Backbone as CSV, one residue per row, in Angstrom:
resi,resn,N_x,N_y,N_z,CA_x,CA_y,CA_z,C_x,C_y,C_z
1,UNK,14.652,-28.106,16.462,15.877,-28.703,16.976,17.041,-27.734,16.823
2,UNK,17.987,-27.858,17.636,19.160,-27.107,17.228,20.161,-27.149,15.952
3,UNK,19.947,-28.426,15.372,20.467,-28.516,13.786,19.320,-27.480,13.308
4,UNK,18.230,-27.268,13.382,17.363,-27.313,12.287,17.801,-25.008,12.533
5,UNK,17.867,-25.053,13.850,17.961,-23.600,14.031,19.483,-23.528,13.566
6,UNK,20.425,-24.068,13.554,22.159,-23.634,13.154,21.753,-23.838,11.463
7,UNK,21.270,-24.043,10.422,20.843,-24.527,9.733,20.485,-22.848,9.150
8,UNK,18.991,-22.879,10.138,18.143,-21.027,9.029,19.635,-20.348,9.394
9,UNK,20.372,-20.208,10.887,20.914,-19.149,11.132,22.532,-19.026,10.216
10,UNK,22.718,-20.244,9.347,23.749,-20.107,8.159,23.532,-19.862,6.860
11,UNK,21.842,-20.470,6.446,20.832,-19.377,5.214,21.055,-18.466,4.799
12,UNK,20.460,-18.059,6.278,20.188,-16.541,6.169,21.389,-16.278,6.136
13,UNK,22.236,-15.978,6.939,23.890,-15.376,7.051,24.320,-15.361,5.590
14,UNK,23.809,-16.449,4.893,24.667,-16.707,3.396,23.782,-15.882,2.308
15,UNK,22.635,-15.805,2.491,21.973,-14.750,1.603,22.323,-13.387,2.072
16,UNK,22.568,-12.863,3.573,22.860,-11.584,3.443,24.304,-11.276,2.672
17,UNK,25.452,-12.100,3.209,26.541,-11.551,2.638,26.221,-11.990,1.018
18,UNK,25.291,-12.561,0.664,25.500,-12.469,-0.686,25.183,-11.095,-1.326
19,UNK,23.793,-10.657,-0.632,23.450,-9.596,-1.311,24.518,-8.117,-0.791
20,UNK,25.146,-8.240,0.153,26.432,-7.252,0.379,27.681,-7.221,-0.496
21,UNK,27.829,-8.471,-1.244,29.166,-8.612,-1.688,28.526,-8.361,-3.308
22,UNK,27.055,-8.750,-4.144,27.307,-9.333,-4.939,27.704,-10.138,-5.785
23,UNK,26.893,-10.567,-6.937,25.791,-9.550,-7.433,24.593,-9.627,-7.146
24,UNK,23.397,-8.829,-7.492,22.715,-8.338,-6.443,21.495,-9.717,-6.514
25,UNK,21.178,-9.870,-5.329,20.324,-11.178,-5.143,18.870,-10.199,-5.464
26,UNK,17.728,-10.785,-6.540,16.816,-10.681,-6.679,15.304,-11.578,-6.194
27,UNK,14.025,-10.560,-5.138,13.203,-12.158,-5.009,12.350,-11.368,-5.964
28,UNK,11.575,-10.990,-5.489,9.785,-10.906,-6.159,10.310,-9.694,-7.539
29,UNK,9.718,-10.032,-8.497,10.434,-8.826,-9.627,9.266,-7.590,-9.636
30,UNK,9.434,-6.696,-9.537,8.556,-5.603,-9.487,7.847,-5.159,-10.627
31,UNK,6.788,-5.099,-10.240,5.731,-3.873,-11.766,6.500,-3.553,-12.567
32,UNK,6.668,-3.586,-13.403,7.269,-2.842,-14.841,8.147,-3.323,-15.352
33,UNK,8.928,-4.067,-14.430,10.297,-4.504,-14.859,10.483,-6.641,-14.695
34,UNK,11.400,-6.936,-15.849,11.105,-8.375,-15.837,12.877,-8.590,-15.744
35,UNK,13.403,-10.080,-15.505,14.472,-10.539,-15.322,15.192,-9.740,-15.935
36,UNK,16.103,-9.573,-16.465,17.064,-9.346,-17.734,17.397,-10.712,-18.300
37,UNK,17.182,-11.674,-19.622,17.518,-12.698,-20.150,18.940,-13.044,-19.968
38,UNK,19.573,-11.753,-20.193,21.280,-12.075,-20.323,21.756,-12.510,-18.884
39,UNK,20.983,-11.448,-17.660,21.878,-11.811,-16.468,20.757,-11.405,-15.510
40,UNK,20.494,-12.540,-14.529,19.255,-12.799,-13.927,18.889,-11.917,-12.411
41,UNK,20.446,-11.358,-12.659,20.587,-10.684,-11.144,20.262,-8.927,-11.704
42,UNK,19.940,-8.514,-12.412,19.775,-7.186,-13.420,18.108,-7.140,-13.813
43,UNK,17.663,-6.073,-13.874,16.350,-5.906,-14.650,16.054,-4.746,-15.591
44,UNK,15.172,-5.280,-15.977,14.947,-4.369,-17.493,13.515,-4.196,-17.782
45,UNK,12.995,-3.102,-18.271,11.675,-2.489,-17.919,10.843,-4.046,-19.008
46,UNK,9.861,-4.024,-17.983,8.895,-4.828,-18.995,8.102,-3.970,-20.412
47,UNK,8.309,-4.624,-21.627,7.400,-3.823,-22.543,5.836,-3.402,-22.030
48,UNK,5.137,-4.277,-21.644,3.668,-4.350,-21.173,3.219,-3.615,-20.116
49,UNK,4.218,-3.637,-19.136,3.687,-2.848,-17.965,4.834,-1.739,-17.477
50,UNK,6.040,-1.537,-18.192,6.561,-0.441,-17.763,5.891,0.873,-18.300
51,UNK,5.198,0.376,-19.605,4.240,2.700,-19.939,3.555,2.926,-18.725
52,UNK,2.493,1.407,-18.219,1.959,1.819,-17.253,2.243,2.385,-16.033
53,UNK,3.226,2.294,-15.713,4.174,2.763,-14.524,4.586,4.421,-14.642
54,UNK,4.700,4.576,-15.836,5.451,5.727,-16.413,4.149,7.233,-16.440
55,UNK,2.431,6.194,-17.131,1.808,6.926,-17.264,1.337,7.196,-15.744
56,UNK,1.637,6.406,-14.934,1.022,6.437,-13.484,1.497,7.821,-12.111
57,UNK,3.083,7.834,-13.075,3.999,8.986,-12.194,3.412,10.285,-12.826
58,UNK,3.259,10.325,-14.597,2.826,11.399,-15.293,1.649,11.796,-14.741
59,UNK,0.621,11.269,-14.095,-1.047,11.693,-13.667,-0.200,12.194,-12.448
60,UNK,0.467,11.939,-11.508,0.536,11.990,-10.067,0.967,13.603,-10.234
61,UNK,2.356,13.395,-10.876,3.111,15.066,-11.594,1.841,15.756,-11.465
62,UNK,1.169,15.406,-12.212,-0.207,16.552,-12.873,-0.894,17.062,-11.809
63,UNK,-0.793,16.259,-10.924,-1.645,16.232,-9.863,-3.109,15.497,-9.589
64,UNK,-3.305,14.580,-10.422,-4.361,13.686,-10.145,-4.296,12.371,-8.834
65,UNK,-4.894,12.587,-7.679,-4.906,11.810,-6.697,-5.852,9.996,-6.944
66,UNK,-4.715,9.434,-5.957,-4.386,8.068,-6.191,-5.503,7.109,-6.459
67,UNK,-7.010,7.542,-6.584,-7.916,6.667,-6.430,-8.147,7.341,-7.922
68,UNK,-8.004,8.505,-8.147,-8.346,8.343,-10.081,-7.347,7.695,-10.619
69,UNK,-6.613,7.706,-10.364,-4.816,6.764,-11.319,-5.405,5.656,-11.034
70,UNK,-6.341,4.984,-9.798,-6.437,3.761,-10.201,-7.262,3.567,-10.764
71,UNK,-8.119,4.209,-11.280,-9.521,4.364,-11.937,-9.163,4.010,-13.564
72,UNK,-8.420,5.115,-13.654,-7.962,5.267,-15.375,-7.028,3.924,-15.432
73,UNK,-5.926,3.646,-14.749,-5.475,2.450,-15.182,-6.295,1.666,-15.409
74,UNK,-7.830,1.279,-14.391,-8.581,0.197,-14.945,-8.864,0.283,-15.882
75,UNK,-9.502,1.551,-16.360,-9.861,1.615,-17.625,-9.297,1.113,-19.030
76,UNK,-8.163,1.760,-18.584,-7.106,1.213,-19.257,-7.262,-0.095,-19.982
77,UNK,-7.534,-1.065,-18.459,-7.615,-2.157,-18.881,-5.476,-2.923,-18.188
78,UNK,-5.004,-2.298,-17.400,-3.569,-2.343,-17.170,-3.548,-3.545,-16.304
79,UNK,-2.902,-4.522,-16.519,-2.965,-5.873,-15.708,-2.309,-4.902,-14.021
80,UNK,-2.819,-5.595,-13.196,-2.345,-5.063,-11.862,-1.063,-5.712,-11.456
81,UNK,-0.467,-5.541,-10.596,1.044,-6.197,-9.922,0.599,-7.847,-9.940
82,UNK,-0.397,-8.035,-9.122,-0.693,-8.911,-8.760,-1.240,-9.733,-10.054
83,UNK,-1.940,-9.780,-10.653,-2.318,-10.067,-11.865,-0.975,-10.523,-13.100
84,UNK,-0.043,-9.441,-12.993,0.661,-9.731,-13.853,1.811,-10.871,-13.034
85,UNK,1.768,-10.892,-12.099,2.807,-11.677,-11.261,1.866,-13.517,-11.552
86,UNK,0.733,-13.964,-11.622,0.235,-14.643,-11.976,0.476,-14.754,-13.447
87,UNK,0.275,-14.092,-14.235,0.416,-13.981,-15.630,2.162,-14.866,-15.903
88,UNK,2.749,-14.074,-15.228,4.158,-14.802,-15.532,4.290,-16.109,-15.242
89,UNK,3.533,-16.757,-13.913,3.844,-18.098,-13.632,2.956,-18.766,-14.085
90,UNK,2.007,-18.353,-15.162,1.230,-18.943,-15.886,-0.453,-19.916,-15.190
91,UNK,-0.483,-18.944,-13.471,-1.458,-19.121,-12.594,-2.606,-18.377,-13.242
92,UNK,-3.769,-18.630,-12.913,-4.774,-18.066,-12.496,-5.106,-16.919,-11.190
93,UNK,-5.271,-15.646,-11.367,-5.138,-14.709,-10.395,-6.222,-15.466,-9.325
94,UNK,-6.319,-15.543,-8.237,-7.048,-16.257,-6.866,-7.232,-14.974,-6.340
95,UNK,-6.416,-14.049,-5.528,-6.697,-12.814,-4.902,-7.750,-12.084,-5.482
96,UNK,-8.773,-11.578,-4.885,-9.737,-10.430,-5.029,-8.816,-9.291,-5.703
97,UNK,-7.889,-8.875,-4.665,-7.537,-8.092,-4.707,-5.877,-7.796,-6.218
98,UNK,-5.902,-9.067,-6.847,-5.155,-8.798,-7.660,-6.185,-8.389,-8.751
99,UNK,-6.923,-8.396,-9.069,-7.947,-8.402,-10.253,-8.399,-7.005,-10.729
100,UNK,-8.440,-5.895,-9.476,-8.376,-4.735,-10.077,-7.821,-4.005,-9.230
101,UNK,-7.482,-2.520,-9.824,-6.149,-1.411,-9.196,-6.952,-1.215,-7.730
102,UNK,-5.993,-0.133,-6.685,-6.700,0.156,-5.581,-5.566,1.360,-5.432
103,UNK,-6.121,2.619,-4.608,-5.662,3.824,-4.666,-4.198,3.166,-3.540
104,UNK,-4.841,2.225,-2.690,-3.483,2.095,-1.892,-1.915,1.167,-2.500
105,UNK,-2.655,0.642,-3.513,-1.499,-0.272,-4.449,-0.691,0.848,-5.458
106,UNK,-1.666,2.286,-5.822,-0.682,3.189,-6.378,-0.126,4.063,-5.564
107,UNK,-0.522,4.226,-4.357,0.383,4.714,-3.344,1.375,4.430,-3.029
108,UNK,1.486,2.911,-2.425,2.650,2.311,-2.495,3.714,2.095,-4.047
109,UNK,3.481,2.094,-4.827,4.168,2.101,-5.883,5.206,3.195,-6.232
110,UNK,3.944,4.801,-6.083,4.543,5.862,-6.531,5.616,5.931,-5.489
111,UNK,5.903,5.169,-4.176,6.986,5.614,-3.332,8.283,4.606,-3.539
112,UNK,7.529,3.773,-4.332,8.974,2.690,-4.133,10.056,3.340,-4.850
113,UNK,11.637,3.218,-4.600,12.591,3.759,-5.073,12.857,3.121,-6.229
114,UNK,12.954,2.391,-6.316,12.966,0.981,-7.987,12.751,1.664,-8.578
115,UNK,11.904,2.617,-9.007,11.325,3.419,-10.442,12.428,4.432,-10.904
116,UNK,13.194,4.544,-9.848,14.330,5.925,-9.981,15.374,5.012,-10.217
117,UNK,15.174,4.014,-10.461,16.708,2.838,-10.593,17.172,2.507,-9.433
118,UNK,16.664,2.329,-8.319,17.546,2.381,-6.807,17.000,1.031,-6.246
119,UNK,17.837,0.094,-6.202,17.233,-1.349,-5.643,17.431,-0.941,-4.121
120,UNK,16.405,-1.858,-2.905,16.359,-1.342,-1.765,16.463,-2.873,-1.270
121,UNK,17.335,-4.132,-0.452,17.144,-5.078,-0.088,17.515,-5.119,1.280
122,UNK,16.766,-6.490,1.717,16.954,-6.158,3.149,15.992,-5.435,4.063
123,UNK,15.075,-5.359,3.571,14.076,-4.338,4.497,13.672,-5.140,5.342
124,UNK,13.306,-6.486,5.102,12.515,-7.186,6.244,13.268,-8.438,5.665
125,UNK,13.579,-8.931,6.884,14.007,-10.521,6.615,13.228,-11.901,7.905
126,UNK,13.681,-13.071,7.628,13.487,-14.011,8.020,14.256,-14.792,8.824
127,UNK,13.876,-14.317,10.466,15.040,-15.111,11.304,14.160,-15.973,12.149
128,UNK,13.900,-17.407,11.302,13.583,-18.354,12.563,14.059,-19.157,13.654
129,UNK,15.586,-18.721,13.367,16.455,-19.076,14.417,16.275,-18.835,15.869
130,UNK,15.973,-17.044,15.343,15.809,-16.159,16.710,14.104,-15.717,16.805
131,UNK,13.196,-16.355,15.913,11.523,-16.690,16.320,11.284,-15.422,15.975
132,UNK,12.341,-14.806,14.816,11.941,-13.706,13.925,11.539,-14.410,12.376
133,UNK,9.736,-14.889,12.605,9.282,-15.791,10.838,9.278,-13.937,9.995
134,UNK,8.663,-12.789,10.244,8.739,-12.256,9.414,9.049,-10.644,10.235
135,UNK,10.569,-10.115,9.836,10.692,-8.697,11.131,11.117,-7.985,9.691
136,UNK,10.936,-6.639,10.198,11.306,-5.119,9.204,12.665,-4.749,10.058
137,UNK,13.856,-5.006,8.643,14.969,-4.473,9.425,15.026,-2.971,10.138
138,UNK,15.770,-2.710,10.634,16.512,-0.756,10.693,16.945,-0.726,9.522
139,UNK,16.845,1.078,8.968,17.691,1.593,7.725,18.977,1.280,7.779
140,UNK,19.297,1.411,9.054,20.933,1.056,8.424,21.006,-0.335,8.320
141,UNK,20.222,-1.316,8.139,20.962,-2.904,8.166,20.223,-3.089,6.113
142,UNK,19.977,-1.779,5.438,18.905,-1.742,4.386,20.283,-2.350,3.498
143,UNK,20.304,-2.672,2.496,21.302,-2.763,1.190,20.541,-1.983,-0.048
144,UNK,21.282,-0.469,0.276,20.627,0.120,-1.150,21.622,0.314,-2.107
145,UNK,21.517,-0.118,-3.452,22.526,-0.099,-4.813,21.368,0.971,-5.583
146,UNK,22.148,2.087,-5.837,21.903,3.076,-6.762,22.321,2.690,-8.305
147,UNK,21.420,2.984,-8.715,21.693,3.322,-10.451,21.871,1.788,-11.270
148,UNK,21.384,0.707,-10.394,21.118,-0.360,-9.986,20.161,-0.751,-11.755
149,UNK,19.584,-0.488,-12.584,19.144,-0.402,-13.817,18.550,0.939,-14.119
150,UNK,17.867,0.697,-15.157,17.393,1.831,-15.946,15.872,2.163,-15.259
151,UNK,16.079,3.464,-14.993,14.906,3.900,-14.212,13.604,4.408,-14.790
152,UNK,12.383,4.289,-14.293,10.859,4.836,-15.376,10.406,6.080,-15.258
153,UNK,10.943,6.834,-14.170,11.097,8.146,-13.921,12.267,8.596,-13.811
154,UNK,12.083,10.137,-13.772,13.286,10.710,-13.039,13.792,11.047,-11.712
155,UNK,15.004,11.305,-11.866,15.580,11.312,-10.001,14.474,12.599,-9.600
156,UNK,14.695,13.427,-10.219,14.026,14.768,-9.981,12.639,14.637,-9.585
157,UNK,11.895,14.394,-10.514,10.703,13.619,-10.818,9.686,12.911,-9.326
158,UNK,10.602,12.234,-8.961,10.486,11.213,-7.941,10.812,11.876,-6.548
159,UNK,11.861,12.129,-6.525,12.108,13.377,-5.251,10.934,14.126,-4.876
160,UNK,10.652,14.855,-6.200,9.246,16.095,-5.602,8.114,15.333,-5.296
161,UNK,7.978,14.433,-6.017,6.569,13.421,-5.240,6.710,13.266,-3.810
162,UNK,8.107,12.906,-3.691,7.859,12.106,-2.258,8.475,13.241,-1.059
163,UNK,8.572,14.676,-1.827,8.507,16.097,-1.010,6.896,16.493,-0.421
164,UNK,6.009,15.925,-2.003,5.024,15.988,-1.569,4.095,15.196,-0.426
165,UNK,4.421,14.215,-0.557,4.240,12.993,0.256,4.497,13.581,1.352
166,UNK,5.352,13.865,2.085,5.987,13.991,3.148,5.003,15.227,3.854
167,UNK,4.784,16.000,2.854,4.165,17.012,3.321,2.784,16.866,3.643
168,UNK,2.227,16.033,2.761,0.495,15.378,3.329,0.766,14.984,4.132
169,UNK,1.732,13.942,4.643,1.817,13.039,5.653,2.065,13.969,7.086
170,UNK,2.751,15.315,6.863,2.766,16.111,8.201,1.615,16.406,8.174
171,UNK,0.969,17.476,7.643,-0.120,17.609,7.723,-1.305,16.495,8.013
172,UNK,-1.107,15.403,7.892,-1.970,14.346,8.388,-1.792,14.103,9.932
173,UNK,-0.465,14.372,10.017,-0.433,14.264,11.363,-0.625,15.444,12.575
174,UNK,-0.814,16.261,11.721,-1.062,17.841,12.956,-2.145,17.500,12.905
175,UNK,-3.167,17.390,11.779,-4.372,17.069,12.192,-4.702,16.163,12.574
176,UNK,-4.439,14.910,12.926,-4.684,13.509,14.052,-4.344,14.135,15.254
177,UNK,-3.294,14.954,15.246,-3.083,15.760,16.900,-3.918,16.328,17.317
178,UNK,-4.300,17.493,16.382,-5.631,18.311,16.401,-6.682,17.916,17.184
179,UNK,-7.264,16.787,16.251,-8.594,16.053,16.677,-8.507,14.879,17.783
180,UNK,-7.501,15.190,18.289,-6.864,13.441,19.141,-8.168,13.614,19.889
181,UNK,-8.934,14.910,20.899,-10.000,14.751,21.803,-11.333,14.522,21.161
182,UNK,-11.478,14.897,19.870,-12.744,14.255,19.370,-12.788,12.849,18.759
183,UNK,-12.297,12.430,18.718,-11.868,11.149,18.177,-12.183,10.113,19.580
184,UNK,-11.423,10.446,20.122,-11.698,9.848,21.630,-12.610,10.330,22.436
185,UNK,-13.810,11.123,21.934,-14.821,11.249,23.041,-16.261,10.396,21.914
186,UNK,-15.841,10.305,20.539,-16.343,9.818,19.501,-15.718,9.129,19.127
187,UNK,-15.422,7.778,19.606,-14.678,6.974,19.345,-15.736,5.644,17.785
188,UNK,-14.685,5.102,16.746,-15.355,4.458,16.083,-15.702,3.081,16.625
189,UNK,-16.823,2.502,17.275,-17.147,1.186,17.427,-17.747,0.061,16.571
190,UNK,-17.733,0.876,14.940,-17.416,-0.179,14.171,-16.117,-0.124,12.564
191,UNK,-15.320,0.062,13.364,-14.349,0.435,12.023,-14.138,-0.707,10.748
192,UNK,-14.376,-0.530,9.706,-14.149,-1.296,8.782,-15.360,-2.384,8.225
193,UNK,-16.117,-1.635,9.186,-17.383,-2.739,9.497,-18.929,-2.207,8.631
194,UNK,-18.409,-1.106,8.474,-20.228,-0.101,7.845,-19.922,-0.455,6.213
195,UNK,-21.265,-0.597,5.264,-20.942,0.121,4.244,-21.783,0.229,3.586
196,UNK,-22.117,1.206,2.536,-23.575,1.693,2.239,-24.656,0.877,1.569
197,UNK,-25.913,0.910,2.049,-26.500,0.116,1.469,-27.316,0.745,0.394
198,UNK,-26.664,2.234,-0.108,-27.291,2.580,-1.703,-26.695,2.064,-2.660
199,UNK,-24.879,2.183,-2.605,-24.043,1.802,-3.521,-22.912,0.773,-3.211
200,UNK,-23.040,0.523,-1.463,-21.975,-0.954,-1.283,-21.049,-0.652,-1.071
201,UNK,-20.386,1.144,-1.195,-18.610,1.773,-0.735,-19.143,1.881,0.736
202,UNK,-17.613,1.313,0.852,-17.058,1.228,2.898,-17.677,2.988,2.949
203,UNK,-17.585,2.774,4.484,-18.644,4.653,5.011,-17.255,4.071,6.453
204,UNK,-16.899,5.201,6.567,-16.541,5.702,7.501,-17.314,7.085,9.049
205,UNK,-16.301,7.116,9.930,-16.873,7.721,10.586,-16.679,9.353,10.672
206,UNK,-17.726,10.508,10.321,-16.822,11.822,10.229,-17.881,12.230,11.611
207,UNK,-17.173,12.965,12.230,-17.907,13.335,13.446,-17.605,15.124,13.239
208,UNK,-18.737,15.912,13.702,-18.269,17.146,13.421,-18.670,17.866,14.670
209,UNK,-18.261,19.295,14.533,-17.713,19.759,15.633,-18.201,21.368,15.236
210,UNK,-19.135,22.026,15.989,-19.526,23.568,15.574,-18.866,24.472,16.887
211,UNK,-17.923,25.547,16.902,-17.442,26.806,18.064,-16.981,25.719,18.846
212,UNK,-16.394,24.950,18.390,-15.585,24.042,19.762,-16.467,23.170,20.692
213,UNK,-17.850,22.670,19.794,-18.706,21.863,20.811,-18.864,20.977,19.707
214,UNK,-18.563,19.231,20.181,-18.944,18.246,19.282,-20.246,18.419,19.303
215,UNK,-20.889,17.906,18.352,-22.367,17.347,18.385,-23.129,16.389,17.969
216,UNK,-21.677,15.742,17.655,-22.418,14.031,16.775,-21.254,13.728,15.605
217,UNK,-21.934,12.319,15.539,-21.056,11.851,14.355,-22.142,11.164,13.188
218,UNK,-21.679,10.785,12.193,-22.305,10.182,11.095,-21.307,9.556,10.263
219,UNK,-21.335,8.128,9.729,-20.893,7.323,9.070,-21.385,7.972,7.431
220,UNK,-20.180,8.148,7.225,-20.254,8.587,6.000,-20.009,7.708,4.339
221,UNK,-20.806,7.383,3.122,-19.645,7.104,2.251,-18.765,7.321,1.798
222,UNK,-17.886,6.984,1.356,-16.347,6.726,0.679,-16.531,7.790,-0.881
223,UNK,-17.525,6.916,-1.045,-18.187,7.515,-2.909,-18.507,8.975,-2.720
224,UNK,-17.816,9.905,-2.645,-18.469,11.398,-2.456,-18.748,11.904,-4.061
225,UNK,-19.914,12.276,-4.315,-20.967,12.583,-5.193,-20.867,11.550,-5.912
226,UNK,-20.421,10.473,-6.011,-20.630,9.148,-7.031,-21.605,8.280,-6.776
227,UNK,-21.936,8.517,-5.859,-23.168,7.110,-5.529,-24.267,7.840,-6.108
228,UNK,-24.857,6.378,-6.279,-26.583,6.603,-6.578,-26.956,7.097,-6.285
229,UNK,-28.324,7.574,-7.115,-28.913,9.051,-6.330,-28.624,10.296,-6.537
230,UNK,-26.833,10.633,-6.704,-25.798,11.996,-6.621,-25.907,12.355,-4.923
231,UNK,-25.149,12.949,-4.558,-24.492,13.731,-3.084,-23.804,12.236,-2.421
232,UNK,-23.499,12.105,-1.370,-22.904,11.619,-0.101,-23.957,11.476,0.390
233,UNK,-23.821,9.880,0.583,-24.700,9.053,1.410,-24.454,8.819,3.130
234,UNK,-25.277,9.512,3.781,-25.030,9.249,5.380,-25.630,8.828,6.252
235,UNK,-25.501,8.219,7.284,-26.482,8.190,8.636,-25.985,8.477,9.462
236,UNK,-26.286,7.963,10.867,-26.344,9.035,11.737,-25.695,7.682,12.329
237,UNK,-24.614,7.421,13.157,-23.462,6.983,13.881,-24.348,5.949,15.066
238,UNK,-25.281,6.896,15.623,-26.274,6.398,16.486,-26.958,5.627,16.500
239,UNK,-27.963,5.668,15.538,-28.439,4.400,14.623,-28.031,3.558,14.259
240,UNK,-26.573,3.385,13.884,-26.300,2.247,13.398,-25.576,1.915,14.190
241,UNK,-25.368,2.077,15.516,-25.096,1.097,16.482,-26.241,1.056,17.302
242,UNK,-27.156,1.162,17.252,-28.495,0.595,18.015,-29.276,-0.472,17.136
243,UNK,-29.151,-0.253,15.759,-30.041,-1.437,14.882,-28.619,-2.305,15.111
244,UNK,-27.020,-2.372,15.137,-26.210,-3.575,15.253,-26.256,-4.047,16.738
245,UNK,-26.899,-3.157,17.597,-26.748,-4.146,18.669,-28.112,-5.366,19.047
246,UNK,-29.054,-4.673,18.493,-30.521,-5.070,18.006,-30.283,-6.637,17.353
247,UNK,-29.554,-6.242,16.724,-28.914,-7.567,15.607,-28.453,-8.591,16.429
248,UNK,-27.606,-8.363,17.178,-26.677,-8.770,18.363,-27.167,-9.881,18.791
249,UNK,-28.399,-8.713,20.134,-29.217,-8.907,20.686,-30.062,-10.377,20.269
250,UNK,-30.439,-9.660,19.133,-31.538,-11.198,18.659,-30.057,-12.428,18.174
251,UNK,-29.448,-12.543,17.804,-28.528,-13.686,17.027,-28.233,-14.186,18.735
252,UNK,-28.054,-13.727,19.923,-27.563,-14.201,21.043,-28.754,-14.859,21.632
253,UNK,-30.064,-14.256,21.460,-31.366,-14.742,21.783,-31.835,-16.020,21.261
């Protein structure tokens, strides 16, 4: 109804200028850090899970890549985001995926600005007025407050990571340019869909290429020299779309 839309579209309006004017509107509280008791709009490193945060930037520094940091945190034994976000509301973790680390949950972490003290709000908001339930603002509509609490790294610290970052990420992308014609003459027709039946890690597709002539592809595992057995577990791309269409075939029969 039109009450119900004049209604989100004065909400929302009233949460943004809140978080423009102050003080700073807080939702989901992040890894490491818990309310501040004194003042609810402020945060302050959690005892429990801010080392973990701290030891997580120290491996990255070193240079240990994101699927061992999540390895050793398990080991650890380090409650995950998700896990500890249950922990506080006194739930039972439900998600699979809160229960143990994943190289892409310390990826995203090591980039968030929060760790350097820099609150970032506003990135994505909620306009059901205008049949926006969930949009990612532009940078400039962002609300960033610097120096915003006490940070788990350093400015310095944090910068060169995400120098580094930047720099895999070009390089990720010359090479997606690179390969744009093998990719597309070897296209994946089952992405997300393979995974090994020695050790159970997702297999992807690597297709290779000898003097500038493709010659095939093979679904590869994830687990390189970790699986059962020892080496990298593979087949042949071909095969396993002739036994899935086989499959097909008979379930349609």
């Amino acid at each position: 109804s039109l009450y119900s839309r004049d209604l989100s579209r004065k909400i929302h309006a009233t949460f943004e200028a809140a978080r423009r004017r102050g003080p700073i509107v807080l939702g989901n509280v992040p890894y490491g850090y818990l309310r501040d008791p004194a003042d609810a709009h402020h945060l302050v490193p959690d005892p429990e899970t801010a080392p973990h945060v701290r030891e997580m930037f120290r491996m990255k520094l070193a240079g240990a890549p994101n699927a061992e940091i999540a390895r050793r945190l398990e080991e650890a034994g380090a409650p995950t985001a998700g896990r500890a976000k249950y922990d506080r509301a006194g739930k039972q973790a439900t998600s699979r995926d809160s229960r143990r680390w994943h190289a892409r949950n310390v990826n995203r972490m090591l980039a968030n600005p929060v760790y350097k003290g820099t609150l970032v709000m506003s990135r994505w908001s909620q306009k059901l007025y205008m049949k926006k339930p969930h949009a990612k603002n532009d940078p400039g509509e962002w609300v960033v407050v610097e120096g915003a609490h006490e940070p788990l790294v350093s400015l310095a610290d944090f910068d060169r990571l995400q120098r580094e970052r930047e720099e895999r990420l070009e390089k990720r992308r010359a090479s997606l340019a690179a390969t744009a014609r093998m990719r597309e003459a070897l296209p994946d027709r089952l992405p997300g869909k393979v995974r090994c039946g020695v050790c159970g890690a997702s297999m992807h597709l690597c297709r290779w290429m000898q003097d500038g002539v493709l010659w095939g592809a093979e679904y590869c595992c994830s687990n390189k020299d970790r699986g059962k057995g020892g080496g990298r577990h593979r087949v042949a791309a071909g095969l396993v779309e002739t036994l899935s269409m086989d499959v097909i075939r008979s379930q349609l029969a």
